[in-house]
Amino acid sequence: MTLFGNLFGGSKKSKSVIGLDIGSSSLKVVQLRRDGETAVLETYGELALGPYAGGEAGQATNLPADKIAETLKDLLRESSVTTTDSGISIPFSRSLLTLVELPYREDPNEQKTMIELEARKYIPVPVSEVQLDWFIVPEPPTANGEKPTKMKVLIVAVHNDQLALLQTVIAGAGLTASFYEIEIFSTIRSVVDEPLLPVLVLDIGASATKVYVVEHGVVALSHNIPQGGQDVTRTIATANGYSVSQAEALKKEHGFADGKGVYERKTIELIFSRIFEETKRVLTQYETTHQKTISVIVLTGGGGVTKDLAVYAKEFFSLDVKLADPFGKTQAPAFMRPVLEEIGPEFAVAVGVALRKLEETG
């Protein structure tokens, strides 16, 4: 088993399991158990990292492993987590992901040699400093039954330092992890249901926004925008004399709603329009290059919980926009549904990791 626990598969065991999302501004945990074919939600929780770094909730941080472990122990205790069996997400910003086209090779050893040689072209550090994995994208059979001449390969690399940090955090919090998974794959598992048509996932994090196009369940294109939810929060705080934590709470409560008198809509629109402009450029580039149309945009990440953002996005892109609902793939009491739908975009990664971990229990 690789350090990723095989990014695209896993081993079998356990009952209750947890998925962990170690983000730049907060930690999130989701605990699930299997009941037949159903994933039952047992508990979930989130803890802001800002206060542990001497800052405020909503701020991105860069804490050392021991401090993250301390925070994680607090989160596990406050969320009443009852298992140590976990899967962990790896931030997209700490990974390299690229889709390449190579000559088709049937022999696995030839495939491995060719892919490893190709990977060296894209990895800016010595290959010995990263953990390398890849996934050969399945292609439909040719009409005349001939073997393909080309194959598409998704190459994934994560720096050993990032994996070492996560391993230290997990050990410090008293957990065991059977795999580490790049957050994109976790999100796809929990929020993308369209099996054929291209879907654009817009993941608005605290410090950055991830844009990726998913086709046939595979990442066809990915792009990072160095602006996120904390930029919106700071703009509200600066324009109105609020603290960062006050601005963060007001952003989530009021969002794009007019007439609240707490801040002007144009304040919040300023940053989101920049993020959306860059997203539209990526969308257009994909549609032009591949001659395909994006069917829907899925809004996720902490920024996705901003009130009425989906309405604004729908107007901006003139496309169908859906708010991610990862908890929709779990069984939970009916009275909790409104809350789970509201916070869902923030928990897409943690739910996705937990769902994969649950698959291991078979």
Tab-separated table of C-alpha atoms in Angstrom:
chain	number	residue	atom	x	y	z
A	1	MET	CA	0.000	0.000	0.000
A	2	THR	CA	1.333	3.448	-0.873
A	3	LEU	CA	1.233	6.321	1.585
A	4	PHE	CA	-1.971	7.344	-0.153
A	5	GLY	CA	-3.458	3.938	0.683
A	6	ASN	CA	-3.691	3.764	-3.124
A	7	LEU	CA	-5.347	7.028	-4.131
A	8	PHE	CA	-8.000	5.154	-6.079
A	9	GLY	CA	-8.712	2.159	-3.856
A	10	GLY	CA	-8.313	0.797	-0.338
A	11	SER	CA	-8.212	-2.099	2.127
A	12	LYS	CA	-11.067	-3.460	4.262
A	13	LYS	CA	-11.962	-3.224	7.971
A	14	SER	CA	-13.703	-1.278	10.815
A	15	LYS	CA	-17.268	-0.057	11.637
A	16	SER	CA	-17.506	3.624	12.566
A	17	VAL	CA	-15.011	5.698	10.573
A	18	ILE	CA	-13.994	9.344	10.311
A	19	GLY	CA	-13.022	11.588	7.430
A	20	LEU	CA	-10.715	14.510	8.218
A	21	ASP	CA	-10.290	17.734	6.269
A	22	ILE	CA	-7.250	19.672	7.501
A	23	GLY	CA	-7.708	23.040	5.814
A	24	SER	CA	-5.857	26.349	6.095
A	25	SER	CA	-8.534	28.083	8.199
A	26	SER	CA	-10.305	25.195	9.950
A	27	LEU	CA	-10.369	21.483	10.732
A	28	LYS	CA	-13.457	19.424	9.882
A	29	VAL	CA	-14.410	15.900	10.901
A	30	VAL	CA	-17.285	13.633	9.839
A	31	GLN	CA	-18.013	10.261	11.495
A	32	LEU	CA	-20.052	7.682	9.573
A	33	ARG	CA	-21.049	4.065	10.060
A	34	ARG	CA	-22.470	1.560	7.620
A	35	ASP	CA	-26.005	0.218	7.955
A	36	GLY	CA	-26.464	-2.211	5.058
A	37	GLU	CA	-25.869	-0.089	1.959
A	38	THR	CA	-26.504	3.175	3.822
A	39	ALA	CA	-23.940	5.601	5.241
A	40	VAL	CA	-25.282	6.804	8.595
A	41	LEU	CA	-24.087	10.174	9.920
A	42	GLU	CA	-23.046	9.788	13.556
A	43	THR	CA	-21.364	13.131	14.260
A	44	TYR	CA	-19.532	16.016	12.617
A	45	GLY	CA	-17.681	19.123	13.705
A	46	GLU	CA	-15.534	22.065	12.698
A	47	LEU	CA	-12.969	24.116	14.594
A	48	ALA	CA	-11.428	27.381	13.360
A	49	LEU	CA	-7.610	27.439	13.354
A	50	GLY	CA	-7.269	31.234	13.508
A	51	PRO	CA	-7.549	31.508	17.327
A	52	TYR	CA	-4.872	28.799	17.733
A	53	ALA	CA	-2.526	30.962	15.655
A	54	GLY	CA	-3.249	34.128	17.627
A	55	GLY	CA	-5.709	35.337	14.983
A	56	GLU	CA	-9.465	35.228	14.425
A	57	ALA	CA	-11.943	32.717	13.006
A	58	GLY	CA	-11.950	32.701	9.204
A	59	GLN	CA	-8.246	33.533	8.845
A	60	ALA	CA	-5.898	31.171	7.006
A	61	THR	CA	-3.009	29.833	9.093
A	62	ASN	CA	0.262	27.961	8.733
A	63	LEU	CA	0.509	26.108	12.046
A	64	PRO	CA	3.184	23.528	12.946
A	65	ALA	CA	2.178	19.864	13.216
A	66	ASP	CA	2.058	19.777	17.044
A	67	LYS	CA	-0.326	22.756	17.162
A	68	ILE	CA	-2.602	21.226	14.512
A	69	ALA	CA	-2.608	17.943	16.490
A	70	GLU	CA	-3.597	19.837	19.644
A	71	THR	CA	-6.449	21.535	17.771
A	72	LEU	CA	-7.522	18.221	16.256
A	73	LYS	CA	-7.729	16.600	19.702
A	74	ASP	CA	-9.992	19.462	20.817
A	75	LEU	CA	-12.189	18.968	17.744
A	76	LEU	CA	-12.477	15.195	18.233
A	77	ARG	CA	-13.438	15.696	21.886
A	78	GLU	CA	-15.968	18.471	21.176
A	79	SER	CA	-17.527	16.477	18.308
A	80	SER	CA	-17.843	13.330	20.519
A	81	VAL	CA	-15.930	11.217	17.984
A	82	THR	CA	-15.801	7.571	19.120
A	83	THR	CA	-13.334	5.978	16.684
A	84	THR	CA	-9.678	6.452	15.755
A	85	ASP	CA	-10.020	4.838	12.302
A	86	SER	CA	-9.604	7.606	9.740
A	87	GLY	CA	-8.826	8.782	6.244
A	88	ILE	CA	-7.199	12.185	5.662
A	89	SER	CA	-7.429	14.750	2.890
A	90	ILE	CA	-4.380	16.436	1.348
A	91	PRO	CA	-4.791	20.117	0.347
A	92	PHE	CA	-4.863	20.650	-3.416
A	93	SER	CA	-2.289	23.421	-3.002
A	94	ARG	CA	0.208	20.883	-1.583
A	95	SER	CA	-0.116	18.496	-4.517
A	96	LEU	CA	0.564	18.299	-8.230
A	97	LEU	CA	-2.095	16.984	-10.559
A	98	THR	CA	-1.728	16.745	-14.327
A	99	LEU	CA	-3.511	14.882	-17.131
A	100	VAL	CA	-1.210	13.640	-19.917
A	101	GLU	CA	-1.676	11.637	-23.112
A	102	LEU	CA	0.847	8.860	-23.748
A	103	PRO	CA	1.304	6.009	-26.235
A	104	TYR	CA	-0.794	3.015	-25.186
A	105	ARG	CA	1.106	0.208	-23.464
A	106	GLU	CA	-0.546	-3.030	-22.393
A	107	ASP	CA	2.367	-4.330	-20.318
A	108	PRO	CA	2.115	-2.902	-16.723
A	109	ASN	CA	5.899	-2.642	-16.354
A	110	GLU	CA	6.200	-0.687	-19.599
A	111	GLN	CA	3.337	1.547	-18.461
A	112	LYS	CA	5.045	2.197	-15.112
A	113	THR	CA	8.410	3.059	-16.678
A	114	MET	CA	6.853	5.381	-19.266
A	115	ILE	CA	4.615	7.182	-16.762
A	116	GLU	CA	7.440	7.700	-14.266
A	117	LEU	CA	9.651	9.161	-17.003
A	118	GLU	CA	6.836	11.472	-18.132
A	119	ALA	CA	6.131	12.570	-14.553
A	120	ARG	CA	9.677	13.945	-14.251
A	121	LYS	CA	8.787	16.618	-16.841
A	122	TYR	CA	6.066	18.043	-14.570
A	123	ILE	CA	7.498	17.657	-11.067
A	124	PRO	CA	9.694	20.656	-10.125
A	125	VAL	CA	11.645	18.691	-7.482
A	126	PRO	CA	13.544	15.372	-7.561
A	127	VAL	CA	11.157	12.408	-7.864
A	128	SER	CA	12.723	10.964	-4.693
A	129	GLU	CA	11.157	13.891	-2.742
A	130	VAL	CA	7.563	13.016	-3.675
A	131	GLN	CA	5.095	10.166	-3.483
A	132	LEU	CA	3.926	9.443	-7.011
A	133	ASP	CA	0.653	7.829	-8.072
A	134	TRP	CA	-1.304	7.690	-11.323
A	135	PHE	CA	-4.605	6.610	-12.752
A	136	ILE	CA	-5.204	5.480	-16.341
A	137	VAL	CA	-8.450	7.058	-17.521
A	138	PRO	CA	-10.781	4.408	-18.938
A	139	GLU	CA	-11.630	4.990	-22.589
A	140	PRO	CA	-14.701	3.606	-24.403
A	141	PRO	CA	-13.875	0.667	-26.713
A	142	THR	CA	-13.154	1.544	-30.338
A	143	ALA	CA	-15.868	0.844	-32.914
A	144	ASN	CA	-13.863	-1.837	-34.748
A	145	GLY	CA	-12.484	-3.438	-31.573
A	146	GLU	CA	-8.891	-2.371	-32.253
A	147	LYS	CA	-6.593	-1.575	-29.354
A	148	PRO	CA	-6.173	2.160	-28.671
A	149	THR	CA	-2.938	3.853	-29.711
A	150	LYS	CA	-3.072	6.473	-26.915
A	151	MET	CA	-3.991	6.516	-23.244
A	152	LYS	CA	-4.821	9.374	-20.872
A	153	VAL	CA	-3.054	9.241	-17.520
A	154	LEU	CA	-3.804	11.338	-14.446
A	155	ILE	CA	-0.452	11.832	-12.674
A	156	VAL	CA	-0.519	12.739	-8.978
A	157	ALA	CA	2.413	13.785	-6.792
A	158	VAL	CA	2.569	14.897	-3.164
A	159	HIS	CA	5.727	16.139	-1.457
A	160	ASN	CA	7.109	13.897	1.276
A	161	ASP	CA	7.225	16.890	3.663
A	162	GLN	CA	3.441	17.314	3.434
A	163	LEU	CA	2.839	13.624	4.108
A	164	ALA	CA	5.294	13.708	7.027
A	165	LEU	CA	3.399	16.687	8.521
A	166	LEU	CA	0.055	14.884	8.222
A	167	GLN	CA	1.494	11.690	9.713
A	168	THR	CA	2.833	13.685	12.682
A	169	VAL	CA	-0.576	15.344	13.163
A	170	ILE	CA	-2.432	12.026	13.064
A	171	ALA	CA	-0.025	10.340	15.495
A	172	GLY	CA	-0.169	13.367	17.822
A	173	ALA	CA	-3.973	13.208	17.876
A	174	GLY	CA	-3.964	9.466	18.622
A	175	LEU	CA	-5.550	8.442	15.301
A	176	THR	CA	-4.719	5.819	12.687
A	177	ALA	CA	-5.025	6.618	8.964
A	178	SER	CA	-5.184	4.007	6.201
A	179	PHE	CA	-4.953	6.530	3.346
A	180	TYR	CA	-4.248	10.139	2.393
A	181	GLU	CA	-6.337	11.497	-0.477
A	182	ILE	CA	-6.047	14.749	-2.414
A	183	GLU	CA	-9.135	16.793	-1.576
A	184	ILE	CA	-10.339	17.003	-5.183
A	185	PHE	CA	-11.087	13.262	-5.240
A	186	SER	CA	-12.929	13.488	-1.908
A	187	THR	CA	-15.083	16.344	-3.199
A	188	ILE	CA	-15.921	14.537	-6.444
A	189	ARG	CA	-17.079	11.500	-4.461
A	190	SER	CA	-19.408	13.537	-2.246
A	191	VAL	CA	-20.881	16.176	-4.590
A	192	VAL	CA	-20.631	15.155	-8.268
A	193	ASP	CA	-23.474	12.882	-9.416
A	194	GLU	CA	-23.450	13.571	-13.175
A	195	PRO	CA	-21.897	10.418	-14.753
A	196	LEU	CA	-21.360	11.646	-18.325
A	197	LEU	CA	-21.588	15.393	-18.939
A	198	PRO	CA	-18.789	17.773	-17.867
A	199	VAL	CA	-19.346	19.414	-14.455
A	200	LEU	CA	-17.424	22.431	-13.147
A	201	VAL	CA	-16.719	22.318	-9.407
A	202	LEU	CA	-16.042	25.721	-7.846
A	203	ASP	CA	-14.446	25.109	-4.450
A	204	ILE	CA	-14.076	28.418	-2.582
A	205	GLY	CA	-11.663	27.906	0.307
A	206	ALA	CA	-10.342	30.438	2.795
A	207	SER	CA	-7.104	31.415	1.076
A	208	ALA	CA	-7.683	30.093	-2.455
A	209	THR	CA	-10.357	28.877	-4.854
A	210	LYS	CA	-10.039	25.588	-6.729
A	211	VAL	CA	-11.700	25.247	-10.120
A	212	TYR	CA	-11.915	21.851	-11.743
A	213	VAL	CA	-13.825	20.238	-14.549
A	214	VAL	CA	-14.970	16.674	-13.908
A	215	GLU	CA	-15.925	14.394	-16.787
A	216	HIS	CA	-16.875	10.725	-16.413
A	217	GLY	CA	-15.902	11.085	-12.746
A	218	VAL	CA	-12.317	12.089	-13.674
A	219	VAL	CA	-10.559	15.463	-13.314
A	220	ALA	CA	-10.222	16.764	-16.876
A	221	LEU	CA	-8.852	20.199	-15.898
A	222	SER	CA	-7.810	21.901	-12.657
A	223	HIS	CA	-6.910	25.496	-11.829
A	224	ASN	CA	-6.034	27.400	-8.650
A	225	ILE	CA	-7.130	31.008	-8.006
A	226	PRO	CA	-5.159	32.728	-5.192
A	227	GLN	CA	-8.239	34.402	-3.700
A	228	GLY	CA	-10.860	32.962	-1.395
A	229	GLY	CA	-13.364	33.535	1.383
A	230	GLN	CA	-10.967	35.339	3.727
A	231	ASP	CA	-10.411	38.021	1.068
A	232	VAL	CA	-14.171	38.691	1.076
A	233	THR	CA	-14.174	38.772	4.886
A	234	ARG	CA	-11.232	41.208	5.024
A	235	THR	CA	-12.904	43.518	2.500
A	236	ILE	CA	-16.075	43.649	4.627
A	237	ALA	CA	-14.006	44.238	7.793
A	238	THR	CA	-11.878	47.022	6.259
A	239	ALA	CA	-14.796	48.840	4.616
A	240	ASN	CA	-16.947	48.834	7.760
A	241	GLY	CA	-14.535	48.840	10.697
A	242	TYR	CA	-15.460	45.335	11.832
A	243	SER	CA	-13.144	42.747	13.340
A	244	VAL	CA	-12.358	39.783	11.080
A	245	SER	CA	-14.527	37.441	13.168
A	246	GLN	CA	-17.466	39.906	13.071
A	247	ALA	CA	-17.100	40.269	9.295
A	248	GLU	CA	-16.925	36.470	8.865
A	249	ALA	CA	-20.159	35.972	10.838
A	250	LEU	CA	-21.957	38.755	8.933
A	251	LYS	CA	-20.795	37.379	5.567
A	252	LYS	CA	-22.267	33.955	6.377
A	253	GLU	CA	-25.477	35.400	7.822
A	254	HIS	CA	-26.295	38.021	5.184
A	255	GLY	CA	-24.260	37.147	2.084
A	256	PHE	CA	-25.719	38.840	-0.978
A	257	ALA	CA	-29.008	39.765	0.720
A	258	ASP	CA	-29.820	43.470	0.293
A	259	GLY	CA	-31.153	46.008	2.783
A	260	LYS	CA	-29.548	44.605	5.920
A	261	GLY	CA	-27.551	47.768	6.579
A	262	VAL	CA	-24.473	45.879	7.823
A	263	TYR	CA	-22.415	46.319	4.645
A	264	GLU	CA	-23.018	47.252	1.015
A	265	ARG	CA	-23.555	44.424	-1.453
A	266	LYS	CA	-20.834	45.824	-3.744
A	267	THR	CA	-18.309	45.149	-0.937
A	268	ILE	CA	-18.913	41.413	-1.130
A	269	GLU	CA	-19.422	41.446	-4.891
A	270	LEU	CA	-15.958	42.924	-5.486
A	271	ILE	CA	-13.976	39.773	-4.621
A	272	PHE	CA	-16.513	37.193	-5.779
A	273	SER	CA	-16.720	38.850	-9.212
A	274	ARG	CA	-12.929	38.565	-9.573
A	275	ILE	CA	-13.022	34.885	-8.628
A	276	PHE	CA	-15.912	34.298	-11.014
A	277	GLU	CA	-14.214	36.170	-13.888
A	278	GLU	CA	-11.192	33.881	-13.613
A	279	THR	CA	-13.496	30.854	-13.335
A	280	LYS	CA	-15.337	31.927	-16.486
A	281	ARG	CA	-12.013	32.149	-18.330
A	282	VAL	CA	-11.184	28.558	-17.316
A	283	LEU	CA	-14.686	27.411	-18.270
A	284	THR	CA	-14.462	29.049	-21.707
A	285	GLN	CA	-10.987	27.619	-22.270
A	286	TYR	CA	-12.256	24.099	-21.532
A	287	GLU	CA	-15.359	24.415	-23.720
A	288	THR	CA	-13.351	25.851	-26.626
A	289	THR	CA	-10.516	23.308	-26.428
A	290	HIS	CA	-12.725	20.241	-25.976
A	291	GLN	CA	-15.789	21.389	-27.938
A	292	LYS	CA	-18.011	20.395	-25.007
A	293	THR	CA	-20.459	22.349	-22.852
A	294	ILE	CA	-20.331	22.484	-19.052
A	295	SER	CA	-23.671	21.099	-17.817
A	296	VAL	CA	-23.705	22.542	-14.283
A	297	ILE	CA	-21.553	24.403	-11.752
A	298	VAL	CA	-21.370	22.917	-8.240
A	299	LEU	CA	-20.523	25.460	-5.511
A	300	THR	CA	-18.609	24.051	-2.566
A	301	GLY	CA	-16.035	24.999	0.087
A	302	GLY	CA	-16.455	27.451	2.966
A	303	GLY	CA	-17.261	30.281	0.555
A	304	GLY	CA	-20.142	28.187	-0.775
A	305	VAL	CA	-22.145	28.765	2.407
A	306	THR	CA	-22.297	32.530	1.720
A	307	LYS	CA	-26.009	33.330	1.607
A	308	ASP	CA	-27.488	33.726	-1.910
A	309	LEU	CA	-24.078	33.180	-3.565
A	310	ALA	CA	-25.616	30.491	-5.786
A	311	VAL	CA	-28.221	33.012	-6.995
A	312	TYR	CA	-25.478	35.530	-7.845
A	313	ALA	CA	-23.423	32.805	-9.554
A	314	LYS	CA	-26.396	31.722	-11.661
A	315	GLU	CA	-26.811	35.310	-12.910
A	316	PHE	CA	-23.066	35.722	-13.485
A	317	PHE	CA	-22.493	32.506	-15.452
A	318	SER	CA	-25.971	32.150	-17.037
A	319	LEU	CA	-25.676	28.471	-16.151
A	320	ASP	CA	-27.321	26.020	-13.796
A	321	VAL	CA	-25.595	26.415	-10.400
A	322	LYS	CA	-26.106	23.980	-7.532
A	323	LEU	CA	-25.015	24.195	-3.932
A	324	ALA	CA	-23.078	21.086	-2.884
A	325	ASP	CA	-25.064	18.754	-0.592
A	326	PRO	CA	-22.595	16.060	0.539
A	327	PHE	CA	-24.726	15.105	3.551
A	328	GLY	CA	-27.415	14.108	1.027
A	329	LYS	CA	-25.385	10.891	0.609
A	330	THR	CA	-25.818	10.072	4.303
A	331	GLN	CA	-28.737	9.091	6.528
A	332	ALA	CA	-29.518	11.628	9.257
A	333	PRO	CA	-32.576	12.698	11.305
A	334	ALA	CA	-35.054	14.731	9.246
A	335	PHE	CA	-34.938	17.683	11.667
A	336	MET	CA	-31.206	18.071	10.949
A	337	ARG	CA	-31.606	18.277	7.162
A	338	PRO	CA	-32.019	22.086	6.899
A	339	VAL	CA	-28.811	22.644	8.923
A	340	LEU	CA	-26.885	19.957	7.012
A	341	GLU	CA	-27.935	21.445	3.654
A	342	GLU	CA	-26.813	24.886	4.810
A	343	ILE	CA	-23.351	23.805	6.034
A	344	GLY	CA	-22.888	21.081	3.408
A	345	PRO	CA	-20.479	22.955	1.082
A	346	GLU	CA	-17.995	23.322	3.957
A	347	PHE	CA	-18.003	19.572	4.653
A	348	ALA	CA	-17.736	18.199	1.099
A	349	VAL	CA	-14.126	17.039	1.570
A	350	ALA	CA	-14.613	15.492	5.020
A	351	VAL	CA	-17.760	13.632	3.894
A	352	GLY	CA	-15.989	12.412	0.747
A	353	VAL	CA	-13.046	11.067	2.764
A	354	ALA	CA	-15.398	9.363	5.242
A	355	LEU	CA	-17.390	7.758	2.390
A	356	ARG	CA	-14.222	6.290	0.941
A	357	LYS	CA	-13.134	5.093	4.380
A	358	LEU	CA	-16.547	3.436	4.759
A	359	GLU	CA	-16.028	1.620	1.441
A	360	GLU	CA	-13.007	-0.039	3.028
A	361	THR	CA	-15.280	-1.688	5.600
A	362	GLY	CA	-17.050	-3.407	2.691
